């Protein structure tokens, strides 16, 4: 019942059902996982982590729970913790999720070679995702492997365009598309796509983050700073962990905006 309420986005009813399960059977691990995923999908990462950590105390070899916790830690930017649990999950039952989360954790720790190895393992599981192509492109760019990066950016573009054909209103996909276009020298189209994404979903975290990254890549520092002013603290922290913002962070205007956001 909790799962049905979750699918219907009736979060209060879903939480009530999950809490009832916990009251009836406190060590039923499934409810902790599903309840944690509900919190994760709504951006309540600390609540999600607490539930799944409790599950793992009782079921330490549950590969699915470990993989999910790795994703939660990635969202919380706990990269060292994400690496540990993702490695454990992959050792028990390798999946695309644990490989991808492990790759992200490694990439954020500036270990791109190791990250690429994990991403390439993730390619073996089912249809590759847009996120996987994008992360491979970014890792190769960081290492200066521009031909490899361009290939993965092109594959990411094709994936984003396919998704937009299904849902033209998906502003996050449009923002990612713009970012990829900026790296394949399609600057005019990149600018159009990112401005469209900002117009339709200016408050979306992913849109704001990719807008800053895209505009910085296009060399429009003034517009980059303007967009940054509307960012949340979470978006700022994500940007500072991202490849491509090193020069931006040295700008005194950026530092002033960042100080204001943190306060």
PDB file of C-alpha atoms in Angstrom:
ATOM      1  CA  UNK A   1       0.000   0.000   0.000  1.00  0.00           C
ATOM      2  CA  UNK A   2       2.855   2.343   0.798  1.00  0.00           C
ATOM      3  CA  UNK A   3       4.348   1.641  -2.614  1.00  0.00           C
ATOM      4  CA  UNK A   4       1.029   2.401  -4.323  1.00  0.00           C
ATOM      5  CA  UNK A   5       0.734   5.697  -2.464  1.00  0.00           C
ATOM      6  CA  UNK A   6       4.337   6.505  -3.418  1.00  0.00           C
ATOM      7  CA  UNK A   7       3.607   5.878  -7.095  1.00  0.00           C
ATOM      8  CA  UNK A   8       0.585   8.182  -6.811  1.00  0.00           C
ATOM      9  CA  UNK A   9       2.769  10.834  -5.116  1.00  0.00           C
ATOM     10  CA  UNK A  10       0.581  10.728  -2.009  1.00  0.00           C
ATOM     11  CA  UNK A  11       3.601  11.006   0.263  1.00  0.00           C
ATOM     12  CA  UNK A  12       1.779  11.534   3.551  1.00  0.00           C
ATOM     13  CA  UNK A  13      -0.282   8.370   3.047  1.00  0.00           C
ATOM     14  CA  UNK A  14       2.801   6.472   1.878  1.00  0.00           C
ATOM     15  CA  UNK A  15       4.775   7.498   4.972  1.00  0.00           C
ATOM     16  CA  UNK A  16       1.882   6.479   7.205  1.00  0.00           C
ATOM     17  CA  UNK A  17       1.705   3.034   5.586  1.00  0.00           C
ATOM     18  CA  UNK A  18       5.465   2.495   5.845  1.00  0.00           C
ATOM     19  CA  UNK A  19       5.510   3.603   9.488  1.00  0.00           C
ATOM     20  CA  UNK A  20       2.698   1.137  10.195  1.00  0.00           C
ATOM     21  CA  UNK A  21       4.761  -1.688   8.704  1.00  0.00           C
ATOM     22  CA  UNK A  22       7.726  -0.747  10.884  1.00  0.00           C
ATOM     23  CA  UNK A  23       5.474  -0.733  13.960  1.00  0.00           C
ATOM     24  CA  UNK A  24       4.105  -4.184  13.089  1.00  0.00           C
ATOM     25  CA  UNK A  25       7.396  -5.795  12.064  1.00  0.00           C
ATOM     26  CA  UNK A  26      10.397  -3.621  13.017  1.00  0.00           C
ATOM     27  CA  UNK A  27      12.993  -5.789  11.271  1.00  0.00           C
ATOM     28  CA  UNK A  28      11.260  -6.263   7.929  1.00  0.00           C
ATOM     29  CA  UNK A  29      14.055  -4.955   5.719  1.00  0.00           C
ATOM     30  CA  UNK A  30      11.935  -4.285   2.615  1.00  0.00           C
ATOM     31  CA  UNK A  31      10.076  -1.375   4.174  1.00  0.00           C
ATOM     32  CA  UNK A  32      13.317   0.378   5.113  1.00  0.00           C
ATOM     33  CA  UNK A  33      14.530   0.167   1.530  1.00  0.00           C
ATOM     34  CA  UNK A  34      11.296   1.399  -0.055  1.00  0.00           C
ATOM     35  CA  UNK A  35      10.752   4.109   2.552  1.00  0.00           C
ATOM     36  CA  UNK A  36      14.356   5.215   2.083  1.00  0.00           C
ATOM     37  CA  UNK A  37      13.905   5.390  -1.698  1.00  0.00           C
ATOM     38  CA  UNK A  38      10.819   7.575  -1.198  1.00  0.00           C
ATOM     39  CA  UNK A  39      12.887  10.021   0.873  1.00  0.00           C
ATOM     40  CA  UNK A  40      15.718   9.868  -1.679  1.00  0.00           C
ATOM     41  CA  UNK A  41      13.408  10.649  -4.599  1.00  0.00           C
ATOM     42  CA  UNK A  42      12.081  13.683  -2.733  1.00  0.00           C
ATOM     43  CA  UNK A  43      15.567  14.987  -1.931  1.00  0.00           C
ATOM     44  CA  UNK A  44      15.489  14.055   1.767  1.00  0.00           C
ATOM     45  CA  UNK A  45      18.854  12.342   1.713  1.00  0.00           C
ATOM     46  CA  UNK A  46      19.640  12.233   5.426  1.00  0.00           C
ATOM     47  CA  UNK A  47      16.321  10.518   6.157  1.00  0.00           C
ATOM     48  CA  UNK A  48      16.952   8.067   3.326  1.00  0.00           C
ATOM     49  CA  UNK A  49      20.448   7.284   4.593  1.00  0.00           C
ATOM     50  CA  UNK A  50      19.242   6.684   8.161  1.00  0.00           C
ATOM     51  CA  UNK A  51      16.635   4.143   7.027  1.00  0.00           C
ATOM     52  CA  UNK A  52      18.943   2.220   4.712  1.00  0.00           C
ATOM     53  CA  UNK A  53      21.807   2.252   7.218  1.00  0.00           C
ATOM     54  CA  UNK A  54      19.418   0.653   9.718  1.00  0.00           C
ATOM     55  CA  UNK A  55      18.528  -2.003   7.147  1.00  0.00           C
ATOM     56  CA  UNK A  56      22.199  -2.801   6.533  1.00  0.00           C
ATOM     57  CA  UNK A  57      22.809  -3.316  10.244  1.00  0.00           C
ATOM     58  CA  UNK A  58      20.391  -6.258  10.020  1.00  0.00           C
ATOM     59  CA  UNK A  59      21.239  -7.393   6.480  1.00  0.00           C
ATOM     60  CA  UNK A  60      24.882  -6.420   5.883  1.00  0.00           C
ATOM     61  CA  UNK A  61      25.157  -8.471   2.687  1.00  0.00           C
ATOM     62  CA  UNK A  62      22.079  -7.034   0.964  1.00  0.00           C
ATOM     63  CA  UNK A  63      23.623  -5.920  -2.330  1.00  0.00           C
ATOM     64  CA  UNK A  64      20.565  -3.925  -3.419  1.00  0.00           C
ATOM     65  CA  UNK A  65      20.491  -1.940  -0.202  1.00  0.00           C
ATOM     66  CA  UNK A  66      24.219  -1.251  -0.402  1.00  0.00           C
ATOM     67  CA  UNK A  67      23.880  -0.060  -3.999  1.00  0.00           C
ATOM     68  CA  UNK A  68      21.002   2.211  -3.022  1.00  0.00           C
ATOM     69  CA  UNK A  69      22.942   3.600  -0.076  1.00  0.00           C
ATOM     70  CA  UNK A  70      25.827   4.315  -2.437  1.00  0.00           C
ATOM     71  CA  UNK A  71      23.491   6.451  -4.524  1.00  0.00           C
ATOM     72  CA  UNK A  72      22.267   8.265  -1.411  1.00  0.00           C
ATOM     73  CA  UNK A  73      25.829   8.982  -0.299  1.00  0.00           C
ATOM     74  CA  UNK A  74      26.656  10.273  -3.797  1.00  0.00           C
ATOM     75  CA  UNK A  75      23.701  12.665  -3.545  1.00  0.00           C
ATOM     76  CA  UNK A  76      24.977  13.777  -0.117  1.00  0.00           C
ATOM     77  CA  UNK A  77      28.477  14.231  -1.598  1.00  0.00           C
ATOM     78  CA  UNK A  78      29.855  11.683   0.844  1.00  0.00           C
ATOM     79  CA  UNK A  79      32.216  10.346  -1.781  1.00  0.00           C
ATOM     80  CA  UNK A  80      34.485   8.253   0.440  1.00  0.00           C
ATOM     81  CA  UNK A  81      31.463   6.585   2.057  1.00  0.00           C
ATOM     82  CA  UNK A  82      29.855   6.042  -1.359  1.00  0.00           C
ATOM     83  CA  UNK A  83      33.034   4.355  -2.568  1.00  0.00           C
ATOM     84  CA  UNK A  84      33.067   1.927   0.372  1.00  0.00           C
ATOM     85  CA  UNK A  85      29.456   0.769   0.138  1.00  0.00           C
ATOM     86  CA  UNK A  86      29.449   0.702  -3.676  1.00  0.00           C
ATOM     87  CA  UNK A  87      32.547  -1.499  -3.737  1.00  0.00           C
ATOM     88  CA  UNK A  88      30.884  -3.809  -1.243  1.00  0.00           C
ATOM     89  CA  UNK A  89      27.721  -3.975  -3.337  1.00  0.00           C
ATOM     90  CA  UNK A  90      29.654  -4.710  -6.530  1.00  0.00           C
ATOM     91  CA  UNK A  91      31.622  -7.467  -4.800  1.00  0.00           C
ATOM     92  CA  UNK A  92      28.362  -9.150  -3.783  1.00  0.00           C
ATOM     93  CA  UNK A  93      26.296  -8.604  -6.935  1.00  0.00           C
ATOM     94  CA  UNK A  94      27.693  -6.383  -9.700  1.00  0.00           C
ATOM     95  CA  UNK A  95      25.070  -4.128 -11.286  1.00  0.00           C
ATOM     96  CA  UNK A  96      25.040  -0.968 -13.360  1.00  0.00           C
ATOM     97  CA  UNK A  97      23.891   1.028 -10.326  1.00  0.00           C
ATOM     98  CA  UNK A  98      26.780   0.075  -8.055  1.00  0.00           C
ATOM     99  CA  UNK A  99      29.332   0.502 -10.874  1.00  0.00           C
ATOM    100  CA  UNK A 100      27.941   3.922 -11.781  1.00  0.00           C
ATOM    101  CA  UNK A 101      27.838   5.136  -8.178  1.00  0.00           C
ATOM    102  CA  UNK A 102      31.358   3.880  -7.595  1.00  0.00           C
ATOM    103  CA  UNK A 103      32.539   5.673 -10.728  1.00  0.00           C
ATOM    104  CA  UNK A 104      30.943   8.941  -9.627  1.00  0.00           C
ATOM    105  CA  UNK A 105      32.506   8.670  -6.171  1.00  0.00           C
ATOM    106  CA  UNK A 106      35.940   8.061  -7.700  1.00  0.00           C
ATOM    107  CA  UNK A 107      35.579  10.840 -10.263  1.00  0.00           C
ATOM    108  CA  UNK A 108      34.660  13.343  -7.572  1.00  0.00           C
ATOM    109  CA  UNK A 109      37.788  12.335  -5.692  1.00  0.00           C
ATOM    110  CA  UNK A 110      39.753  13.251  -8.838  1.00  0.00           C
ATOM    111  CA  UNK A 111      40.543   9.622  -9.714  1.00  0.00           C
ATOM    112  CA  UNK A 112      39.291   9.642 -13.316  1.00  0.00           C
ATOM    113  CA  UNK A 113      41.190   6.581 -14.549  1.00  0.00           C
ATOM    114  CA  UNK A 114      39.558   4.416 -11.884  1.00  0.00           C
ATOM    115  CA  UNK A 115      36.207   6.058 -12.564  1.00  0.00           C
ATOM    116  CA  UNK A 116      36.404   5.294 -16.280  1.00  0.00           C
ATOM    117  CA  UNK A 117      37.136   1.642 -15.515  1.00  0.00           C
ATOM    118  CA  UNK A 118      33.950   1.442 -13.447  1.00  0.00           C
ATOM    119  CA  UNK A 119      31.879   3.277 -16.037  1.00  0.00           C
ATOM    120  CA  UNK A 120      33.091   0.890 -18.726  1.00  0.00           C
ATOM    121  CA  UNK A 121      31.987  -2.011 -16.528  1.00  0.00           C
ATOM    122  CA  UNK A 122      28.579  -0.327 -16.170  1.00  0.00           C
ATOM    123  CA  UNK A 123      28.230  -0.218 -19.964  1.00  0.00           C
ATOM    124  CA  UNK A 124      27.873  -4.002 -19.929  1.00  0.00           C
ATOM    125  CA  UNK A 125      24.532  -3.913 -18.112  1.00  0.00           C
ATOM    126  CA  UNK A 126      21.515  -3.250 -20.316  1.00  0.00           C
ATOM    127  CA  UNK A 127      20.981  -0.072 -22.312  1.00  0.00           C
ATOM    128  CA  UNK A 128      23.494   2.636 -21.339  1.00  0.00           C
ATOM    129  CA  UNK A 129      22.029   5.684 -19.621  1.00  0.00           C
ATOM    130  CA  UNK A 130      22.510   9.339 -20.456  1.00  0.00           C
ATOM    131  CA  UNK A 131      24.253   9.836 -17.106  1.00  0.00           C
ATOM    132  CA  UNK A 132      26.744   7.104 -17.930  1.00  0.00           C
ATOM    133  CA  UNK A 133      27.641   8.616 -21.312  1.00  0.00           C
ATOM    134  CA  UNK A 134      27.936  12.068 -19.758  1.00  0.00           C
ATOM    135  CA  UNK A 135      30.200  10.907 -16.944  1.00  0.00           C
ATOM    136  CA  UNK A 136      32.475   9.049 -19.353  1.00  0.00           C
ATOM    137  CA  UNK A 137      32.708  12.149 -21.531  1.00  0.00           C
ATOM    138  CA  UNK A 138      33.560  14.342 -18.556  1.00  0.00           C
ATOM    139  CA  UNK A 139      36.187  11.939 -17.205  1.00  0.00           C
ATOM    140  CA  UNK A 140      37.936  11.709 -20.579  1.00  0.00           C
ATOM    141  CA  UNK A 141      37.823  15.508 -20.901  1.00  0.00           C
ATOM    142  CA  UNK A 142      39.471  15.839 -17.493  1.00  0.00           C
ATOM    143  CA  UNK A 143      42.298  13.586 -18.738  1.00  0.00           C
ATOM    144  CA  UNK A 144      42.654  15.520 -21.989  1.00  0.00           C
ATOM    145  CA  UNK A 145      41.421  12.642 -24.139  1.00  0.00           C
ATOM    146  CA  UNK A 146      39.356  14.851 -26.388  1.00  0.00           C
ATOM    147  CA  UNK A 147      38.559  12.320 -29.133  1.00  0.00           C
ATOM    148  CA  UNK A 148      37.160   9.831 -26.618  1.00  0.00           C
ATOM    149  CA  UNK A 149      35.310  12.621 -24.826  1.00  0.00           C
ATOM    150  CA  UNK A 150      33.759  13.869 -28.058  1.00  0.00           C
ATOM    151  CA  UNK A 151      32.492  10.384 -28.885  1.00  0.00           C
ATOM    152  CA  UNK A 152      30.743  10.043 -25.517  1.00  0.00           C
ATOM    153  CA  UNK A 153      29.356  13.578 -25.722  1.00  0.00           C
ATOM    154  CA  UNK A 154      27.843  12.683 -29.096  1.00  0.00           C
ATOM    155  CA  UNK A 155      26.302   9.550 -27.619  1.00  0.00           C
ATOM    156  CA  UNK A 156      24.930  11.589 -24.727  1.00  0.00           C
ATOM    157  CA  UNK A 157      23.443  14.079 -27.193  1.00  0.00           C
ATOM    158  CA  UNK A 158      21.700  11.276 -29.085  1.00  0.00           C
ATOM    159  CA  UNK A 159      20.315   9.890 -25.815  1.00  0.00           C
ATOM    160  CA  UNK A 160      19.045  13.297 -24.650  1.00  0.00           C
ATOM    161  CA  UNK A 161      17.448  14.025 -28.019  1.00  0.00           C
ATOM    162  CA  UNK A 162      15.669  10.675 -27.935  1.00  0.00           C
ATOM    163  CA  UNK A 163      14.248  11.446 -24.491  1.00  0.00           C
ATOM    164  CA  UNK A 164      13.146  14.903 -25.585  1.00  0.00           C
ATOM    165  CA  UNK A 165      11.235  13.391 -28.486  1.00  0.00           C
ATOM    166  CA  UNK A 166       9.197  11.532 -25.876  1.00  0.00           C
ATOM    167  CA  UNK A 167       8.820  14.526 -23.549  1.00  0.00           C
ATOM    168  CA  UNK A 168       9.698  17.905 -25.004  1.00  0.00           C
ATOM    169  CA  UNK A 169       8.997  19.569 -21.647  1.00  0.00           C
ATOM    170  CA  UNK A 170      11.791  17.729 -19.817  1.00  0.00           C
ATOM    171  CA  UNK A 171      13.950  20.716 -18.923  1.00  0.00           C
ATOM    172  CA  UNK A 172      16.619  18.640 -17.170  1.00  0.00           C
ATOM    173  CA  UNK A 173      17.263  16.661 -20.345  1.00  0.00           C
ATOM    174  CA  UNK A 174      17.358  19.901 -22.307  1.00  0.00           C
ATOM    175  CA  UNK A 175      19.920  21.372 -19.891  1.00  0.00           C
ATOM    176  CA  UNK A 176      22.125  18.286 -20.166  1.00  0.00           C
ATOM    177  CA  UNK A 177      21.800  18.431 -23.945  1.00  0.00           C
ATOM    178  CA  UNK A 178      22.973  22.039 -23.882  1.00  0.00           C
ATOM    179  CA  UNK A 179      25.998  21.136 -21.774  1.00  0.00           C
ATOM    180  CA  UNK A 180      26.997  18.376 -24.197  1.00  0.00           C
ATOM    181  CA  UNK A 181      26.496  20.657 -27.212  1.00  0.00           C
ATOM    182  CA  UNK A 182      28.806  23.223 -25.630  1.00  0.00           C
ATOM    183  CA  UNK A 183      31.562  20.611 -25.638  1.00  0.00           C
ATOM    184  CA  UNK A 184      30.979  19.652 -29.276  1.00  0.00           C
ATOM    185  CA  UNK A 185      31.355  23.235 -30.501  1.00  0.00           C
ATOM    186  CA  UNK A 186      27.662  23.732 -31.262  1.00  0.00           C
ATOM    187  CA  UNK A 187      27.634  26.944 -29.263  1.00  0.00           C
ATOM    188  CA  UNK A 188      24.593  28.551 -30.859  1.00  0.00           C
ATOM    189  CA  UNK A 189      22.391  25.557 -30.271  1.00  0.00           C
ATOM    190  CA  UNK A 190      23.825  25.044 -26.781  1.00  0.00           C
ATOM    191  CA  UNK A 191      22.892  28.599 -25.816  1.00  0.00           C
ATOM    192  CA  UNK A 192      19.375  28.219 -27.230  1.00  0.00           C
ATOM    193  CA  UNK A 193      18.749  24.946 -25.380  1.00  0.00           C
ATOM    194  CA  UNK A 194      20.006  26.169 -22.014  1.00  0.00           C
ATOM    195  CA  UNK A 195      17.990  29.385 -22.181  1.00  0.00           C
ATOM    196  CA  UNK A 196      14.902  27.340 -23.022  1.00  0.00           C
ATOM    197  CA  UNK A 197      15.547  25.076 -20.024  1.00  0.00           C
ATOM    198  CA  UNK A 198      15.997  28.091 -17.723  1.00  0.00           C
ATOM    199  CA  UNK A 199      12.820  29.685 -19.025  1.00  0.00           C
ATOM    200  CA  UNK A 200      10.696  26.595 -18.370  1.00  0.00           C
ATOM    201  CA  UNK A 201      12.259  25.360 -15.105  1.00  0.00           C
ATOM    202  CA  UNK A 202      14.377  28.121 -13.529  1.00  0.00           C
ATOM    203  CA  UNK A 203      14.175  26.616 -10.040  1.00  0.00           C
ATOM    204  CA  UNK A 204      15.141  23.043 -10.950  1.00  0.00           C
ATOM    205  CA  UNK A 205      18.474  22.159  -9.338  1.00  0.00           C
ATOM    206  CA  UNK A 206      19.846  20.216 -12.295  1.00  0.00           C
ATOM    207  CA  UNK A 207      18.828  22.934 -14.753  1.00  0.00           C
ATOM    208  CA  UNK A 208      20.545  25.622 -12.697  1.00  0.00           C
ATOM    209  CA  UNK A 209      23.715  23.530 -12.322  1.00  0.00           C
ATOM    210  CA  UNK A 210      24.008  22.612 -16.000  1.00  0.00           C
ATOM    211  CA  UNK A 211      23.207  26.192 -16.965  1.00  0.00           C
ATOM    212  CA  UNK A 212      26.217  27.436 -15.015  1.00  0.00           C
ATOM    213  CA  UNK A 213      28.445  24.709 -16.470  1.00  0.00           C
ATOM    214  CA  UNK A 214      27.211  25.313 -20.018  1.00  0.00           C
ATOM    215  CA  UNK A 215      27.519  29.093 -19.955  1.00  0.00           C
ATOM    216  CA  UNK A 216      30.970  28.867 -18.391  1.00  0.00           C
ATOM    217  CA  UNK A 217      32.018  26.471 -21.139  1.00  0.00           C
ATOM    218  CA  UNK A 218      30.670  28.930 -23.726  1.00  0.00           C
ATOM    219  CA  UNK A 219      32.857  31.638 -22.230  1.00  0.00           C
ATOM    220  CA  UNK A 220      29.982  33.866 -21.107  1.00  0.00           C
ATOM    221  CA  UNK A 221      31.204  34.616 -17.593  1.00  0.00           C
ATOM    222  CA  UNK A 222      28.749  37.467 -16.965  1.00  0.00           C
ATOM    223  CA  UNK A 223      25.713  35.319 -17.818  1.00  0.00           C
ATOM    224  CA  UNK A 224      27.230  32.471 -15.801  1.00  0.00           C
ATOM    225  CA  UNK A 225      27.417  34.676 -12.710  1.00  0.00           C
ATOM    226  CA  UNK A 226      23.878  35.961 -13.246  1.00  0.00           C
ATOM    227  CA  UNK A 227      22.515  32.408 -13.322  1.00  0.00           C
ATOM    228  CA  UNK A 228      24.661  31.437 -10.345  1.00  0.00           C
ATOM    229  CA  UNK A 229      23.023  34.132  -8.199  1.00  0.00           C
ATOM    230  CA  UNK A 230      19.794  32.137  -8.192  1.00  0.00           C
ATOM    231  CA  UNK A 231      21.440  28.873  -7.125  1.00  0.00           C
ATOM    232  CA  UNK A 232      20.861  27.107  -3.827  1.00  0.00           C
ATOM    233  CA  UNK A 233      23.643  26.077  -1.471  1.00  0.00           C
ATOM    234  CA  UNK A 234      23.299  22.459  -2.647  1.00  0.00           C
ATOM    235  CA  UNK A 235      23.763  23.505  -6.273  1.00  0.00           C
ATOM    236  CA  UNK A 236      26.797  25.607  -5.330  1.00  0.00           C
ATOM    237  CA  UNK A 237      28.421  22.628  -3.596  1.00  0.00           C
ATOM    238  CA  UNK A 238      27.688  20.395  -6.591  1.00  0.00           C
ATOM    239  CA  UNK A 239      29.266  22.953  -8.903  1.00  0.00           C
ATOM    240  CA  UNK A 240      32.382  23.221  -6.789  1.00  0.00           C
ATOM    241  CA  UNK A 241      32.818  19.452  -7.038  1.00  0.00           C
ATOM    242  CA  UNK A 242      32.323  19.521 -10.819  1.00  0.00           C
ATOM    243  CA  UNK A 243      34.959  19.516 -13.525  1.00  0.00           C
ATOM    244  CA  UNK A 244      35.050  22.759 -15.488  1.00  0.00           C
ATOM    245  CA  UNK A 245      34.539  25.297 -12.702  1.00  0.00           C
ATOM    246  CA  UNK A 246      38.149  25.702 -11.606  1.00  0.00           C
ATOM    247  CA  UNK A 247      38.692  29.061 -13.315  1.00  0.00           C
ATOM    248  CA  UNK A 248      35.231  30.287 -12.384  1.00  0.00           C
ATOM    249  CA  UNK A 249      35.934  29.720  -8.699  1.00  0.00           C
ATOM    250  CA  UNK A 250      38.993  31.995  -8.904  1.00  0.00           C
ATOM    251  CA  UNK A 251      36.873  34.958 -10.043  1.00  0.00           C
ATOM    252  CA  UNK A 252      36.350  37.441  -7.203  1.00  0.00           C
ATOM    253  CA  UNK A 253      32.759  37.985  -8.368  1.00  0.00           C
ATOM    254  CA  UNK A 254      32.102  34.267  -8.013  1.00  0.00           C
ATOM    255  CA  UNK A 255      33.580  34.269  -4.524  1.00  0.00           C
ATOM    256  CA  UNK A 256      31.282  37.129  -3.489  1.00  0.00           C
ATOM    257  CA  UNK A 257      28.201  35.334  -4.819  1.00  0.00           C
ATOM    258  CA  UNK A 258      29.259  32.048  -3.203  1.00  0.00           C
ATOM    259  CA  UNK A 259      29.711  33.772   0.159  1.00  0.00           C
ATOM    260  CA  UNK A 260      26.230  35.266  -0.122  1.00  0.00           C
ATOM    261  CA  UNK A 261      24.682  31.879  -1.023  1.00  0.00           C
ATOM    262  CA  UNK A 262      26.384  30.144   1.908  1.00  0.00           C
ATOM    263  CA  UNK A 263      25.173  32.792   4.343  1.00  0.00           C
TER     264      UNK A 263
END
